Coordinates of C-alpha atoms and ligand atoms in Angstrom, one line a residue:
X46 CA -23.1 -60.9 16.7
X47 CA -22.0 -57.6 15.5
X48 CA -23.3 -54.5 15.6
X49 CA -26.3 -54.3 12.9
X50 CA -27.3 -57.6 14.2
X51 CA -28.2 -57.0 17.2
X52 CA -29.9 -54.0 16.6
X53 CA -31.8 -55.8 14.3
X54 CA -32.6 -58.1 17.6
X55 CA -33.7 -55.0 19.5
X56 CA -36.2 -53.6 16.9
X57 CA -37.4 -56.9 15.4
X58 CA -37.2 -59.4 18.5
X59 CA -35.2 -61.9 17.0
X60 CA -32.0 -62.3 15.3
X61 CA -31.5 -61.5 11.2
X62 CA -31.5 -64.6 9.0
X63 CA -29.6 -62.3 6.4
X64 CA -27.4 -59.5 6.2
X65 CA -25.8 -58.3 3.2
X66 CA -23.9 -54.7 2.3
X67 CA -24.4 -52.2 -0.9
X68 CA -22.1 -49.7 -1.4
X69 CA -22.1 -46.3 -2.8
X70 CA -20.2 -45.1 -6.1
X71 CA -18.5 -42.0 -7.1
X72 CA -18.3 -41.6 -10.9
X73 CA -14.9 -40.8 -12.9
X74 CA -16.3 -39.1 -15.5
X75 CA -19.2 -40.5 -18.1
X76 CA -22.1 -38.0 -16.9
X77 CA -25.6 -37.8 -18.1
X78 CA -24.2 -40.4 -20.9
X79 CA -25.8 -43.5 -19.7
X80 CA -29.2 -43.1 -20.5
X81 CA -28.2 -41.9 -23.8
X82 CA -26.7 -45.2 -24.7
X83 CA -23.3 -44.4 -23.9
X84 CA -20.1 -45.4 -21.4
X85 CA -20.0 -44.4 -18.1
X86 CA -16.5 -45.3 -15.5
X87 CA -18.0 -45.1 -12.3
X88 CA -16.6 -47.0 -8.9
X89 CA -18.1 -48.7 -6.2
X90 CA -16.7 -46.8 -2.7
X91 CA -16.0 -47.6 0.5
X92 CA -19.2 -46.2 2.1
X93 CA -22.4 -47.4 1.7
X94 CA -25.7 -49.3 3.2
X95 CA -25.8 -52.7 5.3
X96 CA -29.5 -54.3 5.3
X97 CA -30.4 -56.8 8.0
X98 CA -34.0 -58.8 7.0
X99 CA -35.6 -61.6 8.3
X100 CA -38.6 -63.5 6.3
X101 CA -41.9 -63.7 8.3
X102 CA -44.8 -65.9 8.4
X103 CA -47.5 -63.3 7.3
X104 CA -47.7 -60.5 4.7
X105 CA -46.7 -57.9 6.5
X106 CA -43.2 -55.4 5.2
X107 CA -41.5 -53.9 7.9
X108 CA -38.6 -51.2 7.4
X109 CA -36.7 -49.7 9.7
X110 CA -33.8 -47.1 8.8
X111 CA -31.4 -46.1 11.5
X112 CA -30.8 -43.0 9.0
X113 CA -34.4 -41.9 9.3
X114 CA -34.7 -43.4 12.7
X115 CA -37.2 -40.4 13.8
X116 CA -39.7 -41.7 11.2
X117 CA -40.3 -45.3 13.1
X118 CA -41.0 -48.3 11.1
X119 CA -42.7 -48.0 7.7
X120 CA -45.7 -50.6 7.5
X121 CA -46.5 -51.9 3.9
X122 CA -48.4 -55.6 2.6
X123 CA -47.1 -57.7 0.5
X124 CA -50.5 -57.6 -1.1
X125 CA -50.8 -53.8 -1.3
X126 CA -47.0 -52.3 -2.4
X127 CA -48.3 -48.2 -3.2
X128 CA -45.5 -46.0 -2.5
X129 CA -46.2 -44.0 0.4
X130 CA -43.5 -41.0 -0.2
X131 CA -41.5 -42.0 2.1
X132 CA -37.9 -43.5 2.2
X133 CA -39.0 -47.2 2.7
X134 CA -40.3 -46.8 -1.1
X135 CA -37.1 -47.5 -2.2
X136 CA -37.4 -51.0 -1.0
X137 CA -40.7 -51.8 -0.7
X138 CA -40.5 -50.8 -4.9
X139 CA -37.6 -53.3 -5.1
X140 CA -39.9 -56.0 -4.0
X141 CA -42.4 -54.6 -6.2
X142 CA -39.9 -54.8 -9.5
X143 CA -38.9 -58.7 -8.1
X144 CA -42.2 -59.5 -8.6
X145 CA -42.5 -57.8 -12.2
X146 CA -39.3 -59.5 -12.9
X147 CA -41.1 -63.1 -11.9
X148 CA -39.6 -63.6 -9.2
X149 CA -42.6 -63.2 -6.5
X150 CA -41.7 -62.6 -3.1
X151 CA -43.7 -65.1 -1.0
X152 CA -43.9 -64.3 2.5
X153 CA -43.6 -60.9 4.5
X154 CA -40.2 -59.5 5.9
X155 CA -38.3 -57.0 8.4
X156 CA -35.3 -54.8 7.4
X157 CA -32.8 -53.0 9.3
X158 CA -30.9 -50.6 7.3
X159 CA -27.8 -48.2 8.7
X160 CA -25.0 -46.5 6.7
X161 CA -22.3 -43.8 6.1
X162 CA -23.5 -42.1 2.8
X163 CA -24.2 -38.9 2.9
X164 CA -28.0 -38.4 1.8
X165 CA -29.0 -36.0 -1.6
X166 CA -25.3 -36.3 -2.2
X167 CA -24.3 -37.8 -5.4
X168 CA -23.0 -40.8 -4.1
X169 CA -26.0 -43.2 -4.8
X170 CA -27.7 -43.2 -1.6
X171 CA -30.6 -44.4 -3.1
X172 CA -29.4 -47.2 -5.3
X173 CA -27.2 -48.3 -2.2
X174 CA -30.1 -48.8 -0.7
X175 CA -31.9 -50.3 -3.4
X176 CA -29.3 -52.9 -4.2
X177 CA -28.6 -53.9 -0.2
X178 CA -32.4 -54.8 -0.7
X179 CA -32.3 -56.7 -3.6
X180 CA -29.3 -58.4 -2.1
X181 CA -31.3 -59.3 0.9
X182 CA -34.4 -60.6 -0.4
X183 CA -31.8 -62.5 -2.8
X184 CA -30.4 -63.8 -0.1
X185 CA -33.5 -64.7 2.3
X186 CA -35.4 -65.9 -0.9
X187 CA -32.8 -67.8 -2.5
X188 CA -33.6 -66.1 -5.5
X189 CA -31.0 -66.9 -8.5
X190 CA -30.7 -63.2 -10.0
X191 CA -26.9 -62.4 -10.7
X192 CA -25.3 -58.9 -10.1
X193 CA -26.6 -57.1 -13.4
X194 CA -30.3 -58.6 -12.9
X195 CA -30.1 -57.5 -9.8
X196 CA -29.3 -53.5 -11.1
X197 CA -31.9 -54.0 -13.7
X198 CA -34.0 -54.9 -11.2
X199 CA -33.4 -51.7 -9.1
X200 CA -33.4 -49.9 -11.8
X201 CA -36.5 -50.6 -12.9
X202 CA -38.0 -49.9 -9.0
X203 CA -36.7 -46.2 -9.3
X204 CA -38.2 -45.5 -12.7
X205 CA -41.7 -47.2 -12.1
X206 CA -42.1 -46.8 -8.4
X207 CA -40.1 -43.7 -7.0
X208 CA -40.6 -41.9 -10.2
X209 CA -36.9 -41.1 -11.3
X210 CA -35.9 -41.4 -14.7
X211 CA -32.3 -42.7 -13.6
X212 CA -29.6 -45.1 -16.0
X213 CA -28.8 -48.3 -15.4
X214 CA -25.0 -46.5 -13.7
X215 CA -25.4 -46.3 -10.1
X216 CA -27.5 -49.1 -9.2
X217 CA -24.8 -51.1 -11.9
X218 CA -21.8 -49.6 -10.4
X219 CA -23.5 -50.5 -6.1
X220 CA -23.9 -54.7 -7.6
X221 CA -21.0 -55.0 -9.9
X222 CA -17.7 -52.7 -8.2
X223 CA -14.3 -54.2 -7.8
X224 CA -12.3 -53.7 -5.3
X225 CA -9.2 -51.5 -6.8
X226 CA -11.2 -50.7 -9.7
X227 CA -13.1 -48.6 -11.7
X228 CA -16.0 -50.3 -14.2
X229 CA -16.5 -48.7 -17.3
X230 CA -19.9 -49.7 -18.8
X231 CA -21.1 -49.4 -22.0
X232 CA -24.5 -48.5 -21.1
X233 CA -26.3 -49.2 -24.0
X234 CA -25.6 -52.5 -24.3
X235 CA -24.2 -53.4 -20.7
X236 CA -21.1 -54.5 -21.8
X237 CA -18.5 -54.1 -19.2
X238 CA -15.0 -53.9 -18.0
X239 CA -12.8 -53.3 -15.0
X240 CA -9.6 -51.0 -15.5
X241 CA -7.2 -50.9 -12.7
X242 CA -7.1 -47.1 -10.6
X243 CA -3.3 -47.8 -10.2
X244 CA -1.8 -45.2 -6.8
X245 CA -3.5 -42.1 -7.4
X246 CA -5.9 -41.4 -4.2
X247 CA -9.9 -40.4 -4.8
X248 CA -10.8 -37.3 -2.9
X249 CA -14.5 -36.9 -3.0
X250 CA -15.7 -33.5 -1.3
X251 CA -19.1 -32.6 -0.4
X252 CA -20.5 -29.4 -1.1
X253 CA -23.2 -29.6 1.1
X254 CA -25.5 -28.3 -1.6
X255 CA -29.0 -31.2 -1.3
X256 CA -29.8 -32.1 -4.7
X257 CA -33.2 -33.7 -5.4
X258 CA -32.9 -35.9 -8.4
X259 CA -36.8 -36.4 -7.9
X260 CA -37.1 -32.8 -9.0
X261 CA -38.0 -32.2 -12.1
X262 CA -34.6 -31.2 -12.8
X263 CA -33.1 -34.4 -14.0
X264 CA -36.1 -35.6 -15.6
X265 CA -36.2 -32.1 -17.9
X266 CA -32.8 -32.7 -19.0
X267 CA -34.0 -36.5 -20.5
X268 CA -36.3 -34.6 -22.4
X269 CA -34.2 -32.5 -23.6
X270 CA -31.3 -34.9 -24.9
X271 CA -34.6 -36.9 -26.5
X272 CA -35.5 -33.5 -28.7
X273 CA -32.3 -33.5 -29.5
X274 CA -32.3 -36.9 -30.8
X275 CA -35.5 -37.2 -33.0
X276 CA -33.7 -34.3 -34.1
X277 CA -30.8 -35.8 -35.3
X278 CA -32.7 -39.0 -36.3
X279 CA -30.3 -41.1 -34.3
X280 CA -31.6 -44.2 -31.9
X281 CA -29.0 -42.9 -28.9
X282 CA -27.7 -39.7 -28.8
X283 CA -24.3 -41.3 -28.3
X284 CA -24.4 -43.7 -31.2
X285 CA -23.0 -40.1 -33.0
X286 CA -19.1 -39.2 -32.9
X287 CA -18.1 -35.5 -31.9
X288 CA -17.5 -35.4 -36.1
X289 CA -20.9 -36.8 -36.8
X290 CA -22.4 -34.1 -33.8
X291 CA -20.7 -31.4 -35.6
X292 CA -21.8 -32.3 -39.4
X293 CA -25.4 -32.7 -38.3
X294 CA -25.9 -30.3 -35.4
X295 CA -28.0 -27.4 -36.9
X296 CA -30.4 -30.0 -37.4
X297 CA -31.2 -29.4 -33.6
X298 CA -33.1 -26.0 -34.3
X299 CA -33.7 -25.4 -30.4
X300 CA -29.9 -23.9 -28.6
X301 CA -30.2 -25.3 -25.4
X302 CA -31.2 -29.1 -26.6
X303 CA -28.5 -28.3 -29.4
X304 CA -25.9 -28.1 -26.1
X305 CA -27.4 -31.0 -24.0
X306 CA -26.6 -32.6 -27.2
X307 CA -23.0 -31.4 -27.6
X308 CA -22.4 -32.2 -23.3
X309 CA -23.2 -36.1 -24.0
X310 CA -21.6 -36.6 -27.0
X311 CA -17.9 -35.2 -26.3
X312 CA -18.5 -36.7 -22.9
X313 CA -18.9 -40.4 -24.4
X314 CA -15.8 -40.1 -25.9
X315 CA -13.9 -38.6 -23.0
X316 CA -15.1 -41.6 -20.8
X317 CA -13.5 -43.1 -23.3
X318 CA -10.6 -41.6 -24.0
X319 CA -10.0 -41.8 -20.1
X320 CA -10.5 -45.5 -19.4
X321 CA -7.9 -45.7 -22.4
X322 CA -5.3 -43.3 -20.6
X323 CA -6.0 -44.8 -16.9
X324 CA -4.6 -48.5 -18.5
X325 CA -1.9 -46.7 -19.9
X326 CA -1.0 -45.3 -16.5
X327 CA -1.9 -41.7 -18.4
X328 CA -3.1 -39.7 -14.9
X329 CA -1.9 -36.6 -16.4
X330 CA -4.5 -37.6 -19.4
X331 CA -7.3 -38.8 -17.1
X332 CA -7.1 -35.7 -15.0
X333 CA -7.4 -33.1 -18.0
X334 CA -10.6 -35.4 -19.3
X335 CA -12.3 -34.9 -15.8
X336 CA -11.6 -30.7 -15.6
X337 CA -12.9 -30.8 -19.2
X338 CA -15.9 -33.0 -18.2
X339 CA -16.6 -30.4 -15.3
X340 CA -16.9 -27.7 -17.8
X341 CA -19.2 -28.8 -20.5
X342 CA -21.1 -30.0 -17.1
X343 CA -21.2 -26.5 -16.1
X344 CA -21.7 -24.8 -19.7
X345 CA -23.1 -27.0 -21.8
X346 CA -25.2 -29.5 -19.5
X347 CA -25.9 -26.5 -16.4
X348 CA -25.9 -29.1 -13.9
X349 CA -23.4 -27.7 -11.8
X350 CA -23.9 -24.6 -9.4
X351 CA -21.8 -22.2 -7.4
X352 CA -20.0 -24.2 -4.9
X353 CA -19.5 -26.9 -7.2
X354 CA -17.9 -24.8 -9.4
X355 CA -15.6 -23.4 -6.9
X356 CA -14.7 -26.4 -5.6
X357 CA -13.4 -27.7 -9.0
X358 CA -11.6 -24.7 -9.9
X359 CA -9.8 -24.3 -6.4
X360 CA -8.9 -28.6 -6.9
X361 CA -7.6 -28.0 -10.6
X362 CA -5.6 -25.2 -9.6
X363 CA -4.3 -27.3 -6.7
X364 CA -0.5 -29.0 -6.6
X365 CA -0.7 -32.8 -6.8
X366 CA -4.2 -32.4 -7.9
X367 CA -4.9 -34.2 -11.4
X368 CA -8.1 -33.3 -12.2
X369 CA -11.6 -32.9 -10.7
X370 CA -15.2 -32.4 -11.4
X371 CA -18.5 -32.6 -10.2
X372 CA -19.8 -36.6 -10.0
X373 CA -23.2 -37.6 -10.1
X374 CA -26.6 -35.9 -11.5
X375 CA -25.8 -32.7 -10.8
X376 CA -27.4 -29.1 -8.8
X377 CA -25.5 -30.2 -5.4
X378 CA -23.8 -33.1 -4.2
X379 CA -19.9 -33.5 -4.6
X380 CA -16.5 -33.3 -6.4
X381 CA -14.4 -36.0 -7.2
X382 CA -10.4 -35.1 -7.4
X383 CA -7.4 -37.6 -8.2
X384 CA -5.2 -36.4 -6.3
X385 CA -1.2 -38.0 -5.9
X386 CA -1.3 -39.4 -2.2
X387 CA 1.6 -37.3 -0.8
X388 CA -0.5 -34.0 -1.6
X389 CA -3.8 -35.4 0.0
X390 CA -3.1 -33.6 3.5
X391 CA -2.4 -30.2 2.3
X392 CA -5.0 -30.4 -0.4
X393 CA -8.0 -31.4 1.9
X394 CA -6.6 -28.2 4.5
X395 CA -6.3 -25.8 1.6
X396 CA -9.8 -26.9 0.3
X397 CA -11.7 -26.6 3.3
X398 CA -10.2 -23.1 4.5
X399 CA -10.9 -21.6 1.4
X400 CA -14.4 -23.4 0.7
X401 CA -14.8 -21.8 4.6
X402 CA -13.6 -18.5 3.4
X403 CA -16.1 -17.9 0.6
X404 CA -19.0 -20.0 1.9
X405 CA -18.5 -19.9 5.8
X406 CA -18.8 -23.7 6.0
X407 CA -16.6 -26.4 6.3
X408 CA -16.9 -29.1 3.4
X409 CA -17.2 -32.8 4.4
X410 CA -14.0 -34.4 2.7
X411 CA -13.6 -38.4 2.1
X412 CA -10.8 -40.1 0.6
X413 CA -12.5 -42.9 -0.6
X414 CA -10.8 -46.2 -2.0
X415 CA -12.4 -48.3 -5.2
X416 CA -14.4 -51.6 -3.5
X417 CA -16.5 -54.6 -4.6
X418 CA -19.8 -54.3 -5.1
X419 CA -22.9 -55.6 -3.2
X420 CA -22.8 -58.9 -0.8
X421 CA -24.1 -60.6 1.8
X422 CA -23.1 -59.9 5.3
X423 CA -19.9 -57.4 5.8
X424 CA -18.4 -56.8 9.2
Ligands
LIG272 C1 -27.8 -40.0 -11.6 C2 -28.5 -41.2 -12.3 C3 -27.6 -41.9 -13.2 C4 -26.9 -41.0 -14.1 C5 -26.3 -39.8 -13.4 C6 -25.7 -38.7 -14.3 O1 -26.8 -40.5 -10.7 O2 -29.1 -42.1 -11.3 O3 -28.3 -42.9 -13.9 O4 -27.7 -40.5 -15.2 O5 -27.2 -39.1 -12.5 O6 -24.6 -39.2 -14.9

């Protein structure tokens, strides 16, 4: 047995009948576009959330995190799933969405979850965990939903249940990653395709800065790119061109929806202008796309802040360095740098002293590598 097993058997008394792994994903570039209707080129990472379950005889929904192991088991009923503002909502509102979905959930269960994601981050936490519990109850339930149901299905949990007006990108890129990969999704109409990252080593870097998507933050800036499209009469913001933008955008009398606008727009196109110049083996292409993506982030979007910035200024400045941005929603969380692998060592020392320097903290740094997405059990 290995090691989630059997502390599965210590908490639960017997040993799991499933255990399957989610991972995390660090986006390329494609931010704030997918719940505009546009493409996002996210990757699944090497870090992420294992689930152990077993089914039970009763009703009864037992979660155990080893992440929030000071809280103790969270108790919910099969016949009674309210969220309880705690962490076990994220899967106790994936069992929830199953059953909105039609696929009931019969009997009562126990989970064990662990993992390596950093929490508040920006590297899907949540939709790791989301999708390592759909992958369970898949698994325990033999329930025949394939890898985009399955994203659907947590996507739908985090809107309805936790209350986060997320896209269909990171609970997409947790079920559907490929190892080596990066998955540019067309999230409008969830057409998808895998593009090849080629040599070039990710460098994710954590600022440290906690951001709370469930803050009204995230939710404000939906709003705002839906002004901006009654506005401009369009059905998705990213069904426009930059052109089209331009020649219709004083129809969006208020400035700052008039520059959420502009963010989502010229970002569509750089996701995909970069998926176009990562087949062509373009890194010089890819990495100017990303620093440009970090500042219309920063300017046009404001969902960057202080340490994000500096981080992505000291990176682009850096030799070997590509390009680099912030990844994810935004206010906190991390950068993500392409970075040629001989320069990795100096870059990550250079990064960290200075980040140290200005800040008085050392930043987290993981070179991550581009992996397949959800499955059952993983060593
Ligand atoms: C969060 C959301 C995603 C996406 C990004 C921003 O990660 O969960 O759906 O909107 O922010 O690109």
């Amino acid at each position: 047995m290995n090691q989630i097993e059997l502390n599965f058997e210590k908490q639960f008394d017997a040993p799991p009948q499933a255990v399957c792994f989610a991972p995390g994903r660090v986006n390329l570039i494609g931010e704030h576009t997918d719940y505009n209707g546009g493409h996002v080129f996210p990757c699944a990472i090497n870090m992420g959330i294992r689930c152990a379950a077993s089914k039970r005889d009763d009703s009864k929904l037992r979660f155990f995190s080893k992440n929030f192991k000071n809280s103790g088991i969270a108790e919910y009923s099969l016949g009674d799933l309210s969220p309880k503002g705690c962490w076990a909502d994220y899967p106790a509102g994936v069992i929830r969405a199953f059953n909105s979905f039609g696929y009931p959930i019969k009997s009562g269960a126990d989970f064990y979850f662990c993992g390596d994601l950093p929490d508040g981050a920006g590297l899907s936490s949540s939709a790791a965990l989301e999708v390592a519990s759909a992958a369970a109850l898949k698994e325990l339930f033999n329930i025949p939903v394939t890898g985009q149901e399955s994203a659907l299905i947590c996507q739908f949990a985090e809107n309805r249940f936790i209350g986060v007006n997320c896209g269909i990108m990171d609970q997409f890129a947790s079920a559907m990653g490929k190892r080596g990969h990066a998955l540019l999704l067309d999230a409008g109409t969830l057409e998808f395709e895998y593009a090849p990252l080629g040599g070039a080593q990710l460098v994710i870097i954590n600022s440290g800065v906690k951001h709370s998507l469930a803050s009204s933050a995230y939710n404000d800036r939906r709003r705002e790119c839906e002004t901006a499209q009654t506005a401009l009469g369009t059905s998705f913001l990213c069904s426009l061109t930059p052109d089209e933008f331009e020649e219709r955008k004083r129809l969006i009398t208020d400035r700052v929806c008039r520059r959420r606008a502009k963010h989502v727009i010229y970002e569509n196109q750089r996701a995909l202008d970069a998926a176009t110049a990562l087949k062509k083996g373009d890194l010089d292409l890819f990495g100017k796309l990303m620093n440009e993506s970090h500042a219309s982030l920063r300017d046009d979007f404001e969902v960057s802040c202080r340490e994000l910035d500096f981080l992505a200024d000291f990176a682009q400045k850096s030799d070997g360095v590509y390009g680099s941005r912030m990844t994810g929603g935004g206010f906190g969380g991390c950068t993500v740098s392409l970075v040629e692998k001989s320069a990795v060592r100096d870059f990550t020392c250079a990064i960290q002293a200075s980040f140290n320097a200005e800040f008085g903290r050392k930043p987290e740094v993981y070179p991550v590598t581009a992996e397949n997405g959800a499955a059952v059990k993983k060593d």
